[in-house]
Amino acid sequence: MRRNATLFILWFVLSFVLARQARADACIEGDGERSMRMIEKFARTKTQDRLELSSGSSAWICASGEAARLRKRIVAACTKILDRDGDDSPCITAVASAGVAKLGEHDVFAVVSTYEPDPLQSSGTYGKESTFTMLRAMKDPRAVALIVERWRAALPRVAEIEKLPKRSNRRGSVLLTWSSWRQLAAGLLGELGGADEETFLGEQAKATTDQYVGKACRDAAAAIAKRRAATKPAPAP
């Protein structure tokens, strides 16, 4: 049984590394610019005769990877694309990566908030990472309440999972996903949260036996405390 558990952990770590490497290799120097030109051309084409730029195309990946630099062009092109194609367009990820939470009538944050919605289930490590990356980029205050709500809602379910035998593959898989999600969530709360989130993170740090989650929570709470201290008004003379 111990051997199976060790093999599972090795498989998880290897999958994580390979996923990141595959993602990194998808784009090389100059691809961001080439991808942006493809998206701009896509924005200019007419609905009836345009060639589809599929959601899986590396153009979206590479443009999103350089979204900070390409922000102005992404906004210009994706305004046209979203108005034409709707919020199902992969342009949403490029806009979110550029830090834009709302574009015209399109609530980009609301769409992104539906990605990877369950902290205990995930389509993959990169999926979680990319969703949190977009949420951090947008800096929308709605993200704070969203993450805390999902975190709290998952706690009773985790308690049930923890009752499963330690040798259970399902138990191990879910708890690994839960650990990864909380570490990412703590980082986001550390960047965007306030006093309530500082308290929440402190509570979660004490409640968990996961050393990595505990550290992430403590670091995030400290970041909030430091930010709050820096913004406190100076005492009156």
GROMACS .gro file of C-alpha atoms in nm:
model
  237
    1MET     CA    1   0.000   0.000   0.000
    2ARG     CA    2   0.283   0.234   0.088
    3ARG     CA    3   0.438   0.165  -0.253
    4ASN     CA    4   0.109   0.255  -0.425
    5ALA     CA    5   0.087   0.580  -0.231
    6THR     CA    6   0.445   0.666  -0.324
    7LEU     CA    7   0.381   0.590  -0.691
    8PHE     CA    8   0.069   0.809  -0.685
    9ILE     CA    9   0.260   1.103  -0.541
   10LEU     CA   10   0.537   1.059  -0.799
   11TRP     CA   11   0.277   1.045  -1.076
   12PHE     CA   12   0.113   1.366  -0.950
   13VAL     CA   13   0.443   1.554  -0.929
   14LEU     CA   14   0.553   1.433  -1.273
   15SER     CA   15   0.218   1.532  -1.424
   16PHE     CA   16   0.254   1.879  -1.272
   17VAL     CA   17   0.607   1.925  -1.410
   18LEU     CA   18   0.518   1.795  -1.757
   19ALA     CA   19   0.206   2.012  -1.775
   20ARG     CA   20   0.405   2.325  -1.693
   21GLN     CA   21   0.680   2.230  -1.936
   22ALA     CA   22   0.434   2.159  -2.218
   23ARG     CA   23   0.269   2.491  -2.155
   24ALA     CA   24   0.602   2.674  -2.154
   25ASP     CA   25   0.710   2.506  -2.477
   26ALA     CA   26   0.388   2.608  -2.655
   27CYS     CA   27   0.522   2.960  -2.711
   28ILE     CA   28   0.865   3.078  -2.817
   29GLU     CA   29   1.013   3.424  -2.862
   30GLY     CA   30   0.809   3.624  -3.109
   31ASP     CA   31   0.498   3.408  -3.080
   32GLY     CA   32   0.315   3.669  -2.875
   33GLU     CA   33   0.341   3.923  -3.155
   34ARG     CA   34   0.250   3.671  -3.425
   35SER     CA   35  -0.044   3.550  -3.220
   36MET     CA   36  -0.166   3.904  -3.164
   37ARG     CA   37  -0.163   3.971  -3.538
   38MET     CA   38  -0.369   3.654  -3.592
   39ILE     CA   39  -0.624   3.767  -3.334
   40GLU     CA   40  -0.642   4.116  -3.484
   41LYS     CA   41  -0.704   3.965  -3.828
   42PHE     CA   42  -0.968   3.737  -3.675
   43ALA     CA   43  -1.139   4.045  -3.527
   44ARG     CA   44  -1.162   4.209  -3.870
   45THR     CA   45  -1.322   3.918  -4.055
   46LYS     CA   46  -1.692   3.893  -4.127
   47THR     CA   47  -1.902   3.634  -3.945
   48GLN     CA   48  -2.012   3.455  -4.260
   49ASP     CA   49  -1.670   3.406  -4.418
   50ARG     CA   50  -1.419   3.404  -4.133
   51LEU     CA   51  -1.200   3.107  -4.056
   52GLU     CA   52  -1.243   2.987  -3.699
   53LEU     CA   53  -0.957   3.052  -3.462
   54SER     CA   54  -1.031   2.754  -3.240
   55SER     CA   55  -1.036   2.777  -2.862
   56GLY     CA   56  -0.744   2.535  -2.850
   57SER     CA   57  -0.523   2.742  -3.077
   58SER     CA   58  -0.185   2.838  -2.935
   59ALA     CA   59  -0.252   3.194  -3.052
   60TRP     CA   60  -0.473   3.253  -2.749
   61ILE     CA   61  -0.216   3.093  -2.520
   62CYS     CA   62   0.077   3.297  -2.649
   63ALA     CA   63  -0.112   3.627  -2.658
   64SER     CA   64  -0.239   3.568  -2.304
   65GLY     CA   65   0.114   3.494  -2.191
   66GLU     CA   66   0.217   3.845  -2.295
   67ALA     CA   67  -0.112   4.010  -2.205
   68ALA     CA   68   0.043   4.286  -1.994
   69ARG     CA   69   0.250   4.409  -2.288
   70LEU     CA   70  -0.027   4.355  -2.543
   71ARG     CA   71  -0.307   4.488  -2.325
   72LYS     CA   72  -0.415   4.778  -2.547
   73ARG     CA   73  -0.427   4.563  -2.861
   74ILE     CA   74  -0.603   4.277  -2.684
   75VAL     CA   75  -0.874   4.513  -2.560
   76ALA     CA   76  -0.923   4.664  -2.905
   77ALA     CA   77  -0.942   4.330  -3.087
   78CYS     CA   78  -1.141   4.143  -2.823
   79THR     CA   79  -1.402   4.417  -2.794
   80LYS     CA   80  -1.496   4.339  -3.155
   81ILE     CA   81  -1.466   3.963  -3.113
   82LEU     CA   82  -1.674   3.943  -2.795
   83ASP     CA   83  -1.942   4.169  -2.941
   84ARG     CA   84  -1.955   3.942  -3.245
   85ASP     CA   85  -1.906   3.596  -3.094
   86GLY     CA   86  -2.024   3.634  -2.736
   87ASP     CA   87  -1.867   3.540  -2.403
   88ASP     CA   88  -1.790   3.183  -2.512
   89SER     CA   89  -1.502   3.322  -2.716
   90PRO     CA   90  -1.151   3.232  -2.593
   91CYS     CA   91  -1.086   3.606  -2.613
   92ILE     CA   92  -1.218   3.611  -2.256
   93THR     CA   93  -0.897   3.453  -2.128
   94ALA     CA   94  -0.678   3.703  -2.311
   95VAL     CA   95  -0.880   3.997  -2.176
   96ALA     CA   96  -0.875   3.857  -1.822
   97SER     CA   97  -0.501   3.794  -1.844
   98ALA     CA   98  -0.462   4.158  -1.946
   99GLY     CA   99  -0.627   4.257  -1.618
  100VAL     CA  100  -0.962   4.372  -1.756
  101ALA     CA  101  -1.261   4.259  -1.546
  102LYS     CA  102  -1.530   4.421  -1.760
  103LEU     CA  103  -1.516   4.506  -2.128
  104GLY     CA  104  -1.813   4.700  -2.259
  105GLU     CA  105  -2.119   4.491  -2.180
  106HIS     CA  106  -1.909   4.181  -2.115
  107ASP     CA  107  -1.851   4.083  -1.752
  108VAL     CA  108  -1.519   3.909  -1.796
  109PHE     CA  109  -1.482   3.835  -1.426
  110ALA     CA  110  -1.821   3.662  -1.413
  111VAL     CA  111  -1.718   3.429  -1.695
  112VAL     CA  112  -1.376   3.347  -1.549
  113SER     CA  113  -1.531   3.283  -1.208
  114THR     CA  114  -1.707   2.980  -1.357
  115TYR     CA  115  -1.374   2.816  -1.447
  116GLU     CA  116  -1.254   2.546  -1.206
  117PRO     CA  117  -1.539   2.624  -0.963
  118ASP     CA  118  -1.496   2.322  -0.736
  119PRO     CA  119  -1.188   2.324  -0.507
  120LEU     CA  120  -1.205   1.945  -0.480
  121GLN     CA  121  -1.228   1.870  -0.850
  122SER     CA  122  -0.996   1.991  -1.119
  123SER     CA  123  -0.926   1.927  -1.483
  124GLY     CA  124  -0.556   1.970  -1.407
  125THR     CA  125  -0.296   2.171  -1.221
  126TYR     CA  126  -0.260   2.421  -1.503
  127GLY     CA  127  -0.635   2.484  -1.504
  128LYS     CA  128  -0.629   2.593  -1.142
  129GLU     CA  129  -0.315   2.800  -1.188
  130SER     CA  130  -0.442   2.982  -1.496
  131THR     CA  131  -0.775   3.064  -1.334
  132PHE     CA  132  -0.609   3.215  -1.029
  133THR     CA  133  -0.362   3.398  -1.253
  134MET     CA  134  -0.652   3.563  -1.435
  135LEU     CA  135  -0.832   3.648  -1.111
  136ARG     CA  136  -0.516   3.808  -0.971
  137ALA     CA  137  -0.461   4.003  -1.293
  138MET     CA  138  -0.814   4.146  -1.288
  139LYS     CA  139  -0.791   4.246  -0.919
  140ASP     CA  140  -1.170   4.248  -0.902
  141PRO     CA  141  -1.287   4.271  -0.538
  142ARG     CA  142  -1.558   4.015  -0.613
  143ALA     CA  143  -1.286   3.751  -0.625
  144VAL     CA  144  -1.230   3.774  -0.250
  145ALA     CA  145  -1.587   3.683  -0.153
  146LEU     CA  146  -1.597   3.418  -0.425
  147ILE     CA  147  -1.285   3.239  -0.301
  148VAL     CA  148  -1.379   3.254   0.069
  149GLU     CA  149  -1.727   3.125  -0.009
  150ARG     CA  150  -1.590   2.829  -0.207
  151TRP     CA  151  -1.332   2.757   0.061
  152ARG     CA  152  -1.590   2.751   0.341
  153ALA     CA  153  -1.836   2.546   0.134
  154ALA     CA  154  -1.574   2.279   0.070
  155LEU     CA  155  -1.481   2.223   0.436
  156PRO     CA  156  -1.769   1.986   0.529
  157ARG     CA  157  -1.704   1.781   0.214
  158VAL     CA  158  -1.334   1.757   0.299
  159ALA     CA  159  -1.424   1.633   0.647
  160GLU     CA  160  -1.615   1.346   0.485
  161ILE     CA  161  -1.330   1.266   0.246
  162GLU     CA  162  -1.086   1.252   0.538
  163LYS     CA  163  -1.294   0.973   0.690
  164LEU     CA  164  -1.202   0.746   0.400
  165PRO     CA  165  -0.920   0.494   0.458
  166LYS     CA  166  -0.577   0.650   0.414
  167ARG     CA  167  -0.499   0.395   0.144
  168SER     CA  168  -0.794   0.518  -0.063
  169ASN     CA  169  -0.683   0.659  -0.399
  170ARG     CA  170  -0.986   0.889  -0.402
  171ARG     CA  171  -0.891   1.032  -0.063
  172GLY     CA  172  -0.535   1.100  -0.175
  173SER     CA  173  -0.637   1.254  -0.507
  174VAL     CA  174  -0.898   1.486  -0.358
  175LEU     CA  175  -0.674   1.600  -0.073
  176LEU     CA  176  -0.390   1.680  -0.313
  177THR     CA  177  -0.627   1.888  -0.525
  178TRP     CA  178  -0.761   2.059  -0.213
  179SER     CA  179  -0.411   2.140  -0.092
  180SER     CA  180  -0.311   2.290  -0.427
  181TRP     CA  181  -0.632   2.493  -0.450
  182ARG     CA  182  -0.592   2.639  -0.099
  183GLN     CA  183  -0.232   2.741  -0.163
  184LEU     CA  184  -0.338   2.929  -0.476
  185ALA     CA  185  -0.643   3.073  -0.299
  186ALA     CA  186  -0.437   3.195  -0.005
  187GLY     CA  187  -0.203   3.377  -0.244
  188LEU     CA  188  -0.495   3.555  -0.407
  189LEU     CA  189  -0.648   3.652  -0.072
  190GLY     CA  190  -0.310   3.780   0.038
  191GLU     CA  191  -0.305   4.017  -0.259
  192LEU     CA  192  -0.667   4.131  -0.254
  193GLY     CA  193  -0.806   4.060   0.093
  194GLY     CA  194  -0.868   4.283   0.392
  195ALA     CA  195  -0.912   4.248   0.767
  196ASP     CA  196  -1.178   3.976   0.746
  197GLU     CA  197  -0.964   3.767   0.512
  198GLU     CA  198  -0.662   3.815   0.737
  199THR     CA  199  -0.862   3.665   1.023
  200PHE     CA  200  -0.995   3.386   0.801
  201LEU     CA  201  -0.645   3.292   0.683
  202GLY     CA  202  -0.518   3.287   1.039
  203GLU     CA  203  -0.800   3.049   1.134
  204GLN     CA  204  -0.730   2.822   0.841
  205ALA     CA  205  -0.356   2.815   0.915
  206LYS     CA  206  -0.430   2.688   1.265
  207ALA     CA  207  -0.694   2.441   1.150
  208THR     CA  208  -0.491   2.260   0.883
  209THR     CA  209  -0.231   1.986   0.927
  210ASP     CA  210  -0.100   2.054   0.575
  211GLN     CA  211   0.229   2.239   0.630
  212TYR     CA  212   0.228   2.390   0.281
  213VAL     CA  213  -0.124   2.527   0.318
  214GLY     CA  214  -0.044   2.651   0.666
  215LYS     CA  215   0.258   2.843   0.539
  216ALA     CA  216   0.062   2.984   0.245
  217CYS     CA  217  -0.211   3.106   0.482
  218ARG     CA  218   0.034   3.262   0.726
  219ASP     CA  219   0.227   3.434   0.447
  220ALA     CA  220  -0.094   3.568   0.295
  221ALA     CA  221  -0.223   3.693   0.631
  222ALA     CA  222   0.110   3.867   0.690
  223ALA     CA  223   0.089   4.033   0.346
  224ILE     CA  224  -0.256   4.167   0.428
  225ALA     CA  225  -0.140   4.292   0.769
  226LYS     CA  226   0.156   4.470   0.612
  227ARG     CA  227  -0.063   4.632   0.348
  228ARG     CA  228  -0.321   4.743   0.605
  229ALA     CA  229  -0.050   4.889   0.829
  230ALA     CA  230   0.090   5.088   0.536
  231THR     CA  231  -0.250   5.238   0.456
  232LYS     CA  232  -0.345   5.338   0.811
  233PRO     CA  233  -0.374   5.715   0.847
  234ALA     CA  234  -0.104   5.880   1.054
  235PRO     CA  235  -0.213   5.972   1.409
  236ALA     CA  236  -0.321   6.329   1.457
  237PRO     CA  237  -0.050   6.551   1.606
   0.00000   0.00000   0.00000
